[in-house]
Short mmCIF file of C-alpha atoms in Angstrom, two decimals:
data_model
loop_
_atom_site.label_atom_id
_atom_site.label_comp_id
_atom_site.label_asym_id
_atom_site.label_seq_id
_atom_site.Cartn_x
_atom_site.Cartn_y
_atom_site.Cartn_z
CA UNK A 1 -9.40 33.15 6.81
CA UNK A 2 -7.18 35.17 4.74
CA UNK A 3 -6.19 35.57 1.15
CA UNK A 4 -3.06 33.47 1.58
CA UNK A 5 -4.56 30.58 3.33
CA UNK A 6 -7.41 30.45 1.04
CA UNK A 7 -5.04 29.90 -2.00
CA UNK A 8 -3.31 27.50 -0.01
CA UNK A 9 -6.53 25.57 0.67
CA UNK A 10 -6.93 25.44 -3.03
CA UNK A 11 -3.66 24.22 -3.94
CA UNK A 12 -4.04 21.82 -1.48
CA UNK A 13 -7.16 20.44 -2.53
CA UNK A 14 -5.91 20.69 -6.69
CA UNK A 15 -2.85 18.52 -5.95
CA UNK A 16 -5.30 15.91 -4.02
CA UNK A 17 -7.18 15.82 -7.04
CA UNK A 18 -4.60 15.80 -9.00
CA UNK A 19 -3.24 12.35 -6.93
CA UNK A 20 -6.39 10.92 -6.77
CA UNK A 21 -6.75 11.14 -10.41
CA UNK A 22 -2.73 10.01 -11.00
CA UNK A 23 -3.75 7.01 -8.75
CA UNK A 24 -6.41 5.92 -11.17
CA UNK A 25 -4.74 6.41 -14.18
CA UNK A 26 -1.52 4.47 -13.31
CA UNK A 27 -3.71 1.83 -11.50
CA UNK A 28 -5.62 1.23 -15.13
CA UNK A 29 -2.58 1.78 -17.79
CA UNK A 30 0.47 1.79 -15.58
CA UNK A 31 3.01 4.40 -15.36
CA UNK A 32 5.05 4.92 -18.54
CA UNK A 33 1.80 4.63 -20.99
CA UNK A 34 -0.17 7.52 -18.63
CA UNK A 35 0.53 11.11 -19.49
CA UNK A 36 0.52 13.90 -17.63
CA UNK A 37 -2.29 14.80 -20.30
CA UNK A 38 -4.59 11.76 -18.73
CA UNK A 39 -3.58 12.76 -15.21
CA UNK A 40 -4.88 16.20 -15.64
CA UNK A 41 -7.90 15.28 -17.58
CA UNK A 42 -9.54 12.81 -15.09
CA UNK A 43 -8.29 15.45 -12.10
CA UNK A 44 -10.45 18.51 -14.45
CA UNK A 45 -7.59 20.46 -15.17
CA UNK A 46 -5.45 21.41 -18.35
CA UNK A 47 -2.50 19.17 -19.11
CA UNK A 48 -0.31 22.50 -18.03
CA UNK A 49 -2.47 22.48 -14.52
CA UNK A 50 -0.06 19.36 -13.55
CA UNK A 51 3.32 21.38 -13.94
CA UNK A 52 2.02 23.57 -11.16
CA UNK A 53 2.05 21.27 -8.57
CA UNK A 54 4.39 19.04 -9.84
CA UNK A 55 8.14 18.98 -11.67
CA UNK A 56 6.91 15.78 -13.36
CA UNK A 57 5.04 12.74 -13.99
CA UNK A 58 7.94 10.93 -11.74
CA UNK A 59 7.16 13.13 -9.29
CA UNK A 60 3.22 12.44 -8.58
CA UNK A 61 4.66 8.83 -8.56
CA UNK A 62 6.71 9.30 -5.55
CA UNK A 63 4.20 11.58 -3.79
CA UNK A 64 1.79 8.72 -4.34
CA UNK A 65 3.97 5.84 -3.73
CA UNK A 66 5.39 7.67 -0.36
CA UNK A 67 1.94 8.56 0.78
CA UNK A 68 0.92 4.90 0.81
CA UNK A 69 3.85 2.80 1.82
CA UNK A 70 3.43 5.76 5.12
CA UNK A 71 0.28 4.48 5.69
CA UNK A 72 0.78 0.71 4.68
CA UNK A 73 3.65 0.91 7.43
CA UNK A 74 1.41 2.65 10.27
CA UNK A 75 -1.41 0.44 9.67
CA UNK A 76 0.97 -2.74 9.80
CA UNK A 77 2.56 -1.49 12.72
CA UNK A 78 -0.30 0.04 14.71
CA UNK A 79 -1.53 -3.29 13.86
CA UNK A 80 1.77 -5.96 15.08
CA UNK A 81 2.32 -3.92 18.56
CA UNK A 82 -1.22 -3.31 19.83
CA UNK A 83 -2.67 -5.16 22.44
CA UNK A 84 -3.10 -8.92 22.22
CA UNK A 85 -1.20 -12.25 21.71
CA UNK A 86 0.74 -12.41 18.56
CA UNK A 87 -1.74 -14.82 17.01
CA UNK A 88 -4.73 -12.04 17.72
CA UNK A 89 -1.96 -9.56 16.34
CA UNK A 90 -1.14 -11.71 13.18
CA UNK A 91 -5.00 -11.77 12.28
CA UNK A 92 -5.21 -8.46 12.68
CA UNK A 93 -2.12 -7.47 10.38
CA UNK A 94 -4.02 -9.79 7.83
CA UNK A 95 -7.38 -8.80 8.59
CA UNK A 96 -6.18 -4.88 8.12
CA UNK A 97 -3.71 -5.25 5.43
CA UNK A 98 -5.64 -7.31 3.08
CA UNK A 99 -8.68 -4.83 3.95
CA UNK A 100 -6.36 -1.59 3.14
CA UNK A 101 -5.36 -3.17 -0.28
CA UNK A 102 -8.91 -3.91 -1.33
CA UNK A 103 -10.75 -0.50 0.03
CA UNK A 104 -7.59 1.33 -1.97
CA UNK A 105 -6.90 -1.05 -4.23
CA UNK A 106 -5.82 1.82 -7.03
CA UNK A 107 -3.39 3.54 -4.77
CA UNK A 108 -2.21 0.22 -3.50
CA UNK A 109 -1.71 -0.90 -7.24
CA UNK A 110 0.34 1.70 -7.63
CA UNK A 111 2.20 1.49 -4.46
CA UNK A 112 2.86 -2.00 -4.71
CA UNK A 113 3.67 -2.80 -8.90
CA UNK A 114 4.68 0.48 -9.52
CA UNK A 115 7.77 1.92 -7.48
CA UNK A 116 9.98 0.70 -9.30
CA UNK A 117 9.41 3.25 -12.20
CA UNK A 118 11.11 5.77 -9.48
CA UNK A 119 14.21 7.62 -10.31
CA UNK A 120 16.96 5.67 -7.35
CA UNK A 121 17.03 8.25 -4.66
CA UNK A 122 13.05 7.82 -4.51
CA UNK A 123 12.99 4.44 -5.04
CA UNK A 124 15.26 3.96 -2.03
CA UNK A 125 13.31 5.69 0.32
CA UNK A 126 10.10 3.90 -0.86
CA UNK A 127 12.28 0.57 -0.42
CA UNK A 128 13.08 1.54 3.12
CA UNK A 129 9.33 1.91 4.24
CA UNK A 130 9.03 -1.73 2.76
CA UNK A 131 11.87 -2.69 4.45
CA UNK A 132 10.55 -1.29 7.91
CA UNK A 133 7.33 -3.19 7.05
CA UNK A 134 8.85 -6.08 6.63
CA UNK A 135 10.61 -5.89 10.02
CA UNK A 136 7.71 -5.06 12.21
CA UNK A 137 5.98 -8.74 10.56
CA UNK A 138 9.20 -10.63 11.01
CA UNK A 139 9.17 -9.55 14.64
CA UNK A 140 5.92 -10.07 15.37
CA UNK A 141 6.19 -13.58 13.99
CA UNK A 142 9.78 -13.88 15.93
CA UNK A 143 7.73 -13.13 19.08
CA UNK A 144 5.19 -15.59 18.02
CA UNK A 145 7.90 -18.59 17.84
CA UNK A 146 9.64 -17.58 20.91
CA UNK A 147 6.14 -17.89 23.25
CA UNK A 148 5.42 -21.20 21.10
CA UNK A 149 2.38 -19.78 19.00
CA UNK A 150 3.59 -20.44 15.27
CA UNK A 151 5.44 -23.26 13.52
CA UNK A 152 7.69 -21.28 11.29
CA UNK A 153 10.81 -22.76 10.39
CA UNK A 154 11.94 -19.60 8.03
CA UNK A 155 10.56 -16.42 9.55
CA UNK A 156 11.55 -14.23 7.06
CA UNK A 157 10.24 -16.37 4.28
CA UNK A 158 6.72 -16.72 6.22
CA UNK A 159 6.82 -13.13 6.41
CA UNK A 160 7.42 -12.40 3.16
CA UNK A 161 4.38 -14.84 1.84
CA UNK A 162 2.41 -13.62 4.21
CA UNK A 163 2.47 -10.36 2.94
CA UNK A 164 2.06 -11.55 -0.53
CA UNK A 165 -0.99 -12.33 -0.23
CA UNK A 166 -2.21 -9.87 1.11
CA UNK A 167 -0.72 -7.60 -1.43
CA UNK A 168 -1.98 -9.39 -4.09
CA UNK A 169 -6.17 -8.19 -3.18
CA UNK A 170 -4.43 -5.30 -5.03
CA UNK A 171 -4.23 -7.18 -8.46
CA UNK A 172 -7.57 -8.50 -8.83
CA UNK A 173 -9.82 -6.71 -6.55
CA UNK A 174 -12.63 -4.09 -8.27
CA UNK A 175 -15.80 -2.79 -6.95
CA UNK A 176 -17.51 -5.07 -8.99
CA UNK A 177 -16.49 -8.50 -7.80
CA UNK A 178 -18.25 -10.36 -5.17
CA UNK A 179 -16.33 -10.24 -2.33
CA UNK A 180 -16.64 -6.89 0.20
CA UNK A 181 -13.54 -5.60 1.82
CA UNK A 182 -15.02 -6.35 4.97
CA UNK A 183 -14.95 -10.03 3.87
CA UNK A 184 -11.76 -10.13 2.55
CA UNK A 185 -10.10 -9.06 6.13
CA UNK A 186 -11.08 -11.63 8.30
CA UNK A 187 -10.53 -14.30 5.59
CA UNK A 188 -7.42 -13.52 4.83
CA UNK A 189 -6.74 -13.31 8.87
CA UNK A 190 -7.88 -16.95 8.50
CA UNK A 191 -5.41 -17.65 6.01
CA UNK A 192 -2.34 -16.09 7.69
CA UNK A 193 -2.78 -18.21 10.75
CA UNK A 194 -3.42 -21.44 9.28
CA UNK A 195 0.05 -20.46 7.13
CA UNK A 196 1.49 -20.31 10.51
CA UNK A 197 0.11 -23.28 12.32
CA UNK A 198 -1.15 -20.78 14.85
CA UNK A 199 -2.06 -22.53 17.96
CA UNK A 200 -2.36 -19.60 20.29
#
């Protein structure tokens, strides 16, 4: 490996640390009362060491808040057009979603309560990943109607609350409370399709 890449590798891995430790800080305090000086102290570094990977505080925001609406939206869509009716596809939006908030429930914080903070260019593209999550539920539960599966009089509404909930693992969820992520899935699975009147 040469010089080059092995610098790279390192820059790589300080910015990760540098996120990882940006996730936990806005998770705990939220974004305007963290400082770049807490961000660089939990990532290890001096409160300089954040300037070099980043222009500012706003900007580990959006690299956070980008990173995980990306993922939010391939896990929800990997999730709504995989095999299966749409009632097994439902549960398994809920089952992953809710899952996904709770195993990264300080990114997730962050992604979810916290975008708004963004200056508006990066807020908009965040808001058009939500968007584009949005869509591939209200299809799914479009598809779900159509083949007589749900009772949904307002799919976009349903959609919307379904999501909400699962969102919300986000806000209360911590290592320390009873319930395992692998728990949370399938109940909230449970919930989404009794929301629905699933019948299929």
């Amino acid at each position: 490996m040469t010089t080059g890449a092995l610098a790279g590798q390192a820059a790589s891995s300080t910015a990760e640390r540098l996120l990882d430790a940006a996730a936990g800080a806005f998770a705990d305090r939220g974004f305007h009362a963290t400082t770049t000086r807490d961000i660089a102290s939990r990532a290890g570094l001096s409160p300089a060491g954040v300037y070099v990977h980043f222009d500012s505080k706003e900007a580990v925001l959006y690299a956070l808040s980008r990173r995980g609406h990306e993922a939010a939206l391939d896990l929800v869509r990997g999730s709504a057009t995989g095999p299966g009716t749409p009632t097994e596809r439902v549960a398994r939006v809920m089952s992953r979603f809710a899952t996904w908030h709770a195993e990264h429930y300080e990114v997730a914080r962050v992604v979810q309560y916290e975008f708004p903070h963004l200056q508006p260019d990066h807020r908009d593209e965040v808001l058009t990943l939500r968007k584009d999550i949005d869509e591939a539920v209200r299809e799914l539960l479009e598809e779900g109607v159509a083949s007589g599966e749900f009772e949904v009089t307002d799919v976009r509404e349903t959609a919307l609350a379904l999501m909400s909930l699962c969102i919300d693992v986000a806000r209360w969820y911590s290592p320390g409370v009873r319930r395992t992520p692998d728990r949370i899935g399938p109940t909230y699975a449970s919930l989404g399709l009794r929301l629905l009147g699933a019948r299929g």
